[in-house]
Amino acid sequence: MLTNVEHIGIAVRDIAASNELFAKLLNIQPYKSEAVESEGVTTSFFRVNQTKIELLEATNPDSPIARFLEKKGEGIHHVAFEVENIEAEMERLKAEGFTLLNEVPKRGADNKLVCFLHPKATNGVLIELCQEIKE
Ligand SMILES: CC[C@H](C(=O)O)C(=O)SCCNC(=O)CCNC(=O)[C@H](O)C(C)(C)COP(=O)(O)OP(=O)(O)OC[C@H]1O[C@@H](n2cnc3c(N)ncnc32)[C@H](O)[C@@H]1OP(=O)(O)O
Ligand SMILES: [Co+2]
């Protein structure tokens, strides 16, 4: 079950400058900055009521964010949905014909397990599934 839009991922070239811009826009400070080495990104998170804005800057040229910026420039990169059981959702979506970009849930930012669906199978929108990691 997809319960809510957990975050909207925005690709940016300069996360320090974008932190200032979004802090002005939202009138709040980011609650977290976190690097995710496996994804070649550094992120910062702003909480906006039930959802979040995730800013993403590439930390190496092979990062998905670097390739996205090269091709499309700054902008909305993905929409992340919160799920209660990521494995069950991955199985359901695979059976429905969606293309999973990772067959096993992987560690994301903000204490989550994540999986991505190929945008070609979702009308050109990169979709991320997120499940909170309960300690
Ligand atoms: C996990 C940490 C954090 C979190 O929230 O926890 C994150 O969100 S990390 C976010 C960064 N990580 C990822 O995005 C992982 C999943 N992404 C991928 O595997 C790739 O980026 C992929 C497969 C979506 C695209 O790979 P690549 O750019 O190497 O391939 P192409 O350039 O050939 O793209 C293929 C096709 O897809 C279109 N595309 C690419 N990125 C996006 C996007 N973000 N949204 C929509 N469409 C996208 C691209 O334009 C190509 O289409 P075409 O019509 O052929 O031009
Ligand atoms: Co994300």
mmCIF file of C-alpha atoms and ligand atoms in Angstrom:
data_model
loop_
_atom_site.group_PDB
_atom_site.id
_atom_site.type_symbol
_atom_site.label_atom_id
_atom_site.label_comp_id
_atom_site.label_asym_id
_atom_site.label_seq_id
_atom_site.Cartn_x
_atom_site.Cartn_y
_atom_site.Cartn_z
ATOM 1 C CA MET A 1 0.000 0.000 0.000
ATOM 2 C CA LEU A 2 1.411 3.445 -0.968
ATOM 3 C CA THR A 3 0.331 5.660 1.903
ATOM 4 C CA ASN A 4 1.517 9.201 1.030
ATOM 5 C CA VAL A 5 4.002 11.267 -0.959
ATOM 6 C CA GLU A 6 7.001 10.870 1.345
ATOM 7 C CA HIS A 7 9.171 13.389 -0.525
ATOM 8 C CA ILE A 8 9.747 15.162 -3.791
ATOM 9 C CA GLY A 9 13.371 14.905 -4.980
ATOM 10 C CA ILE A 10 14.838 18.006 -6.650
ATOM 11 C CA ALA A 11 18.187 17.852 -8.487
ATOM 12 C CA VAL A 12 20.341 20.924 -7.834
ATOM 13 C CA ARG A 13 23.856 21.963 -8.877
ATOM 14 C CA ASP A 14 24.775 23.770 -5.624
ATOM 15 C CA ILE A 15 23.014 22.405 -2.545
ATOM 16 C CA ALA A 16 24.297 25.164 -0.246
ATOM 17 C CA ALA A 17 22.772 27.845 -2.481
ATOM 18 C CA SER A 18 19.580 25.785 -2.901
ATOM 19 C CA ASN A 19 19.317 25.272 0.860
ATOM 20 C CA GLU A 20 19.241 29.047 1.245
ATOM 21 C CA LEU A 21 16.725 29.442 -1.558
ATOM 22 C CA PHE A 22 14.328 26.789 -0.203
ATOM 23 C CA ALA A 23 14.756 28.075 3.357
ATOM 24 C CA LYS A 24 13.550 31.471 2.082
ATOM 25 C CA LEU A 25 10.763 29.914 0.016
ATOM 26 C CA LEU A 26 9.476 27.619 2.801
ATOM 27 C CA ASN A 27 10.439 29.897 5.702
ATOM 28 C CA ILE A 28 12.042 26.932 7.504
ATOM 29 C CA GLN A 29 15.517 25.410 7.801
ATOM 30 C CA PRO A 30 16.398 21.901 6.503
ATOM 31 C CA TYR A 31 16.082 19.356 9.331
ATOM 32 C CA LYS A 32 18.777 17.056 7.933
ATOM 33 C CA SER A 33 21.711 16.975 5.515
ATOM 34 C CA GLU A 34 22.987 13.515 4.606
ATOM 35 C CA ALA A 35 25.345 12.012 2.026
ATOM 36 C CA VAL A 36 24.385 8.695 0.424
ATOM 37 C CA GLU A 37 27.674 7.414 -0.990
ATOM 38 C CA SER A 38 26.028 4.487 -2.807
ATOM 39 C CA GLU A 39 23.943 6.938 -4.832
ATOM 40 C CA GLY A 40 26.712 9.514 -5.319
ATOM 41 C CA VAL A 41 24.569 12.228 -3.740
ATOM 42 C CA THR A 42 24.432 14.607 -0.850
ATOM 43 C CA THR A 43 20.931 15.503 0.268
ATOM 44 C CA SER A 44 19.111 17.946 2.480
ATOM 45 C CA PHE A 45 15.542 17.564 3.722
ATOM 46 C CA PHE A 46 12.859 20.173 4.469
ATOM 47 C CA ARG A 47 9.676 19.001 6.205
ATOM 48 C CA VAL A 48 6.505 20.583 4.817
ATOM 49 C CA ASN A 49 3.663 19.237 6.943
ATOM 50 C CA GLN A 50 3.115 15.569 5.902
ATOM 51 C CA THR A 51 5.621 15.595 3.033
ATOM 52 C CA LYS A 52 9.226 16.679 2.454
ATOM 53 C CA ILE A 53 11.428 18.336 -0.094
ATOM 54 C CA GLU A 54 14.680 16.463 -0.741
ATOM 55 C CA LEU A 55 17.407 18.497 -2.438
ATOM 56 C CA LEU A 56 20.054 16.379 -4.174
ATOM 57 C CA GLU A 57 23.522 17.375 -5.385
ATOM 58 C CA ALA A 58 25.812 14.934 -7.213
ATOM 59 C CA THR A 59 29.054 14.012 -5.443
ATOM 60 C CA ASN A 60 30.587 12.302 -8.486
ATOM 61 C CA PRO A 61 30.167 12.513 -12.283
ATOM 62 C CA ASP A 62 28.667 8.988 -12.499
ATOM 63 C CA SER A 63 25.890 9.845 -10.058
ATOM 64 C CA PRO A 64 22.311 9.568 -11.409
ATOM 65 C CA ILE A 65 21.925 13.212 -10.366
ATOM 66 C CA ALA A 66 24.994 14.271 -12.403
ATOM 67 C CA ARG A 67 23.585 12.513 -15.478
ATOM 68 C CA PHE A 68 20.151 14.044 -14.890
ATOM 69 C CA LEU A 69 21.620 17.554 -14.572
ATOM 70 C CA GLU A 70 23.645 17.030 -17.757
ATOM 71 C CA LYS A 71 20.553 15.971 -19.686
ATOM 72 C CA LYS A 72 17.731 17.991 -18.122
ATOM 73 C CA GLY A 73 19.249 20.617 -15.835
ATOM 74 C CA GLU A 74 17.931 21.421 -12.341
ATOM 75 C CA GLY A 75 14.392 20.421 -11.445
ATOM 76 C CA ILE A 76 12.098 17.757 -10.077
ATOM 77 C CA HIS A 77 13.995 14.471 -10.201
ATOM 78 C CA HIS A 78 11.620 11.984 -8.540
ATOM 79 C CA VAL A 79 8.494 11.488 -6.481
ATOM 80 C CA ALA A 80 8.840 9.195 -3.451
ATOM 81 C CA PHE A 81 5.894 7.309 -1.928
ATOM 82 C CA GLU A 82 5.857 5.889 1.582
ATOM 83 C CA VAL A 83 4.994 2.174 1.708
ATOM 84 C CA GLU A 84 4.255 -0.048 4.717
ATOM 85 C CA ASN A 85 5.947 -3.157 3.293
ATOM 86 C CA ILE A 86 8.470 -2.404 0.536
ATOM 87 C CA GLU A 87 9.085 -6.042 -0.397
ATOM 88 C CA ALA A 88 5.380 -6.719 -0.841
ATOM 89 C CA GLU A 89 4.956 -3.545 -2.921
ATOM 90 C CA MET A 90 7.978 -4.426 -5.089
ATOM 91 C CA GLU A 91 6.506 -7.868 -5.752
ATOM 92 C CA ARG A 92 3.066 -6.426 -6.521
ATOM 93 C CA LEU A 93 4.454 -3.762 -8.873
ATOM 94 C CA LYS A 94 6.744 -6.235 -10.649
ATOM 95 C CA ALA A 95 3.720 -8.521 -11.207
ATOM 96 C CA GLU A 96 1.862 -5.471 -12.586
ATOM 97 C CA GLY A 97 4.634 -5.036 -15.166
ATOM 98 C CA PHE A 98 6.536 -2.087 -13.687
ATOM 99 C CA THR A 99 10.348 -2.153 -14.095
ATOM 100 C CA LEU A 100 12.208 -2.202 -10.773
ATOM 101 C CA LEU A 101 15.623 -0.528 -10.910
ATOM 102 C CA ASN A 102 16.819 -2.527 -7.911
ATOM 103 C CA GLU A 103 15.619 -6.064 -7.175
ATOM 104 C CA VAL A 104 16.375 -5.801 -3.462
ATOM 105 C CA PRO A 105 15.457 -2.831 -1.254
ATOM 106 C CA LYS A 106 18.507 -0.624 -0.751
ATOM 107 C CA ARG A 107 19.493 1.797 2.017
ATOM 108 C CA GLY A 108 18.374 5.307 1.202
ATOM 109 C CA ALA A 109 18.604 8.626 3.046
ATOM 110 C CA ASP A 110 16.587 9.635 6.108
ATOM 111 C CA ASN A 111 16.540 6.128 7.608
ATOM 112 C CA LYS A 112 14.669 4.458 4.754
ATOM 113 C CA LEU A 113 14.769 1.331 2.630
ATOM 114 C CA VAL A 114 14.139 2.354 -0.980
ATOM 115 C CA CYS A 115 13.394 0.998 -4.436
ATOM 116 C CA PHE A 116 13.107 2.914 -7.731
ATOM 117 C CA LEU A 117 10.861 2.205 -10.731
ATOM 118 C CA HIS A 118 12.072 2.981 -14.244
ATOM 119 C CA PRO A 119 10.494 6.244 -15.483
ATOM 120 C CA LYS A 120 9.785 4.672 -18.870
ATOM 121 C CA ALA A 121 7.179 2.491 -17.130
ATOM 122 C CA THR A 122 5.605 5.373 -15.182
ATOM 123 C CA ASN A 123 4.803 8.040 -17.760
ATOM 124 C CA GLY A 124 8.257 9.597 -17.528
ATOM 125 C CA VAL A 125 8.240 10.135 -13.739
ATOM 126 C CA LEU A 126 10.963 8.465 -11.674
ATOM 127 C CA ILE A 127 9.154 6.863 -8.737
ATOM 128 C CA GLU A 128 10.811 5.914 -5.461
ATOM 129 C CA LEU A 129 9.286 3.657 -2.818
ATOM 130 C CA CYS A 130 10.379 4.335 0.771
ATOM 131 C CA GLN A 131 9.867 2.262 3.915
ATOM 132 C CA GLU A 132 10.881 3.641 7.299
ATOM 133 C CA ILE A 133 13.577 1.460 8.936
ATOM 134 C CA LYS A 134 12.207 0.672 12.401
ATOM 135 C CA GLU A 135 15.169 0.384 14.805
HETATM 136 C C1 LIG B 1 18.533 6.873 -2.200
HETATM 137 C C2 LIG B 1 18.929 8.212 -1.660
HETATM 138 C C3 LIG B 1 17.856 9.251 -1.895
HETATM 139 C C4 LIG B 1 16.623 8.876 -1.086
HETATM 140 O O1 LIG B 1 15.587 9.510 -1.255
HETATM 141 O O2 LIG B 1 16.767 8.004 -0.194
HETATM 142 C C5 LIG B 1 17.528 9.384 -3.339
HETATM 143 O O3 LIG B 1 16.419 9.699 -3.737
HETATM 144 S S1 LIG B 1 18.852 9.132 -4.395
HETATM 145 C C6 LIG B 1 18.236 9.638 -6.010
HETATM 146 C C7 LIG B 1 19.259 9.276 -7.056
HETATM 147 N N1 LIG B 1 19.231 7.859 -7.354
HETATM 148 C C8 LIG B 1 18.473 7.396 -8.386
HETATM 149 O O4 LIG B 1 17.854 8.140 -9.119
HETATM 150 C C9 LIG B 1 18.468 5.892 -8.577
HETATM 151 C C10 LIG B 1 17.503 5.481 -9.679
HETATM 152 N N2 LIG B 1 17.866 6.111 -10.931
HETATM 153 C C11 LIG B 1 18.461 5.389 -11.960
HETATM 154 O O5 LIG B 1 18.700 4.187 -11.871
HETATM 155 C C12 LIG B 1 18.814 6.172 -13.210
HETATM 156 O O6 LIG B 1 18.895 7.545 -12.883
HETATM 157 C C13 LIG B 1 17.759 5.989 -14.371
HETATM 158 C C14 LIG B 1 17.715 4.513 -14.776
HETATM 159 C C15 LIG B 1 16.399 6.488 -13.969
HETATM 160 C C16 LIG B 1 18.256 6.815 -15.547
HETATM 161 O O7 LIG B 1 19.577 6.403 -15.779
HETATM 162 P P1 LIG B 1 20.487 7.205 -16.824
HETATM 163 O O8 LIG B 1 20.331 8.669 -16.616
HETATM 164 O O9 LIG B 1 21.868 6.638 -16.780
HETATM 165 O O10 LIG B 1 19.872 6.718 -18.145
HETATM 166 P P2 LIG B 1 19.383 7.542 -19.376
HETATM 167 O O11 LIG B 1 19.982 8.898 -19.387
HETATM 168 O O12 LIG B 1 19.572 6.656 -20.540
HETATM 169 O O13 LIG B 1 17.821 7.664 -19.036
HETATM 170 C C17 LIG B 1 16.940 6.697 -19.544
HETATM 171 C C18 LIG B 1 15.666 7.448 -19.847
HETATM 172 O O14 LIG B 1 15.107 7.873 -18.588
HETATM 173 C C19 LIG B 1 15.006 9.288 -18.591
HETATM 174 N N3 LIG B 1 15.293 9.721 -17.239
HETATM 175 C C20 LIG B 1 16.471 9.661 -16.583
HETATM 176 N N4 LIG B 1 16.325 10.134 -15.313
HETATM 177 C C21 LIG B 1 15.023 10.515 -15.198
HETATM 178 C C22 LIG B 1 14.250 11.093 -14.146
HETATM 179 N N5 LIG B 1 14.797 11.364 -12.955
HETATM 180 N N6 LIG B 1 12.942 11.356 -14.374
HETATM 181 C C23 LIG B 1 12.381 11.069 -15.590
HETATM 182 N N7 LIG B 1 13.050 10.526 -16.646
HETATM 183 C C24 LIG B 1 14.365 10.255 -16.434
HETATM 184 C C25 LIG B 1 16.020 9.801 -19.587
HETATM 185 O O15 LIG B 1 15.648 11.065 -20.043
HETATM 186 C C26 LIG B 1 15.934 8.721 -20.639
HETATM 187 O O16 LIG B 1 14.775 8.949 -21.405
HETATM 188 P P3 LIG B 1 14.955 9.277 -22.965
HETATM 189 O O17 LIG B 1 13.551 9.527 -23.438
HETATM 190 O O18 LIG B 1 15.630 8.052 -23.554
HETATM 191 O O19 LIG B 1 15.849 10.504 -22.991
HETATM 192 CO CO CO B 2 14.611 10.338 -2.801
#
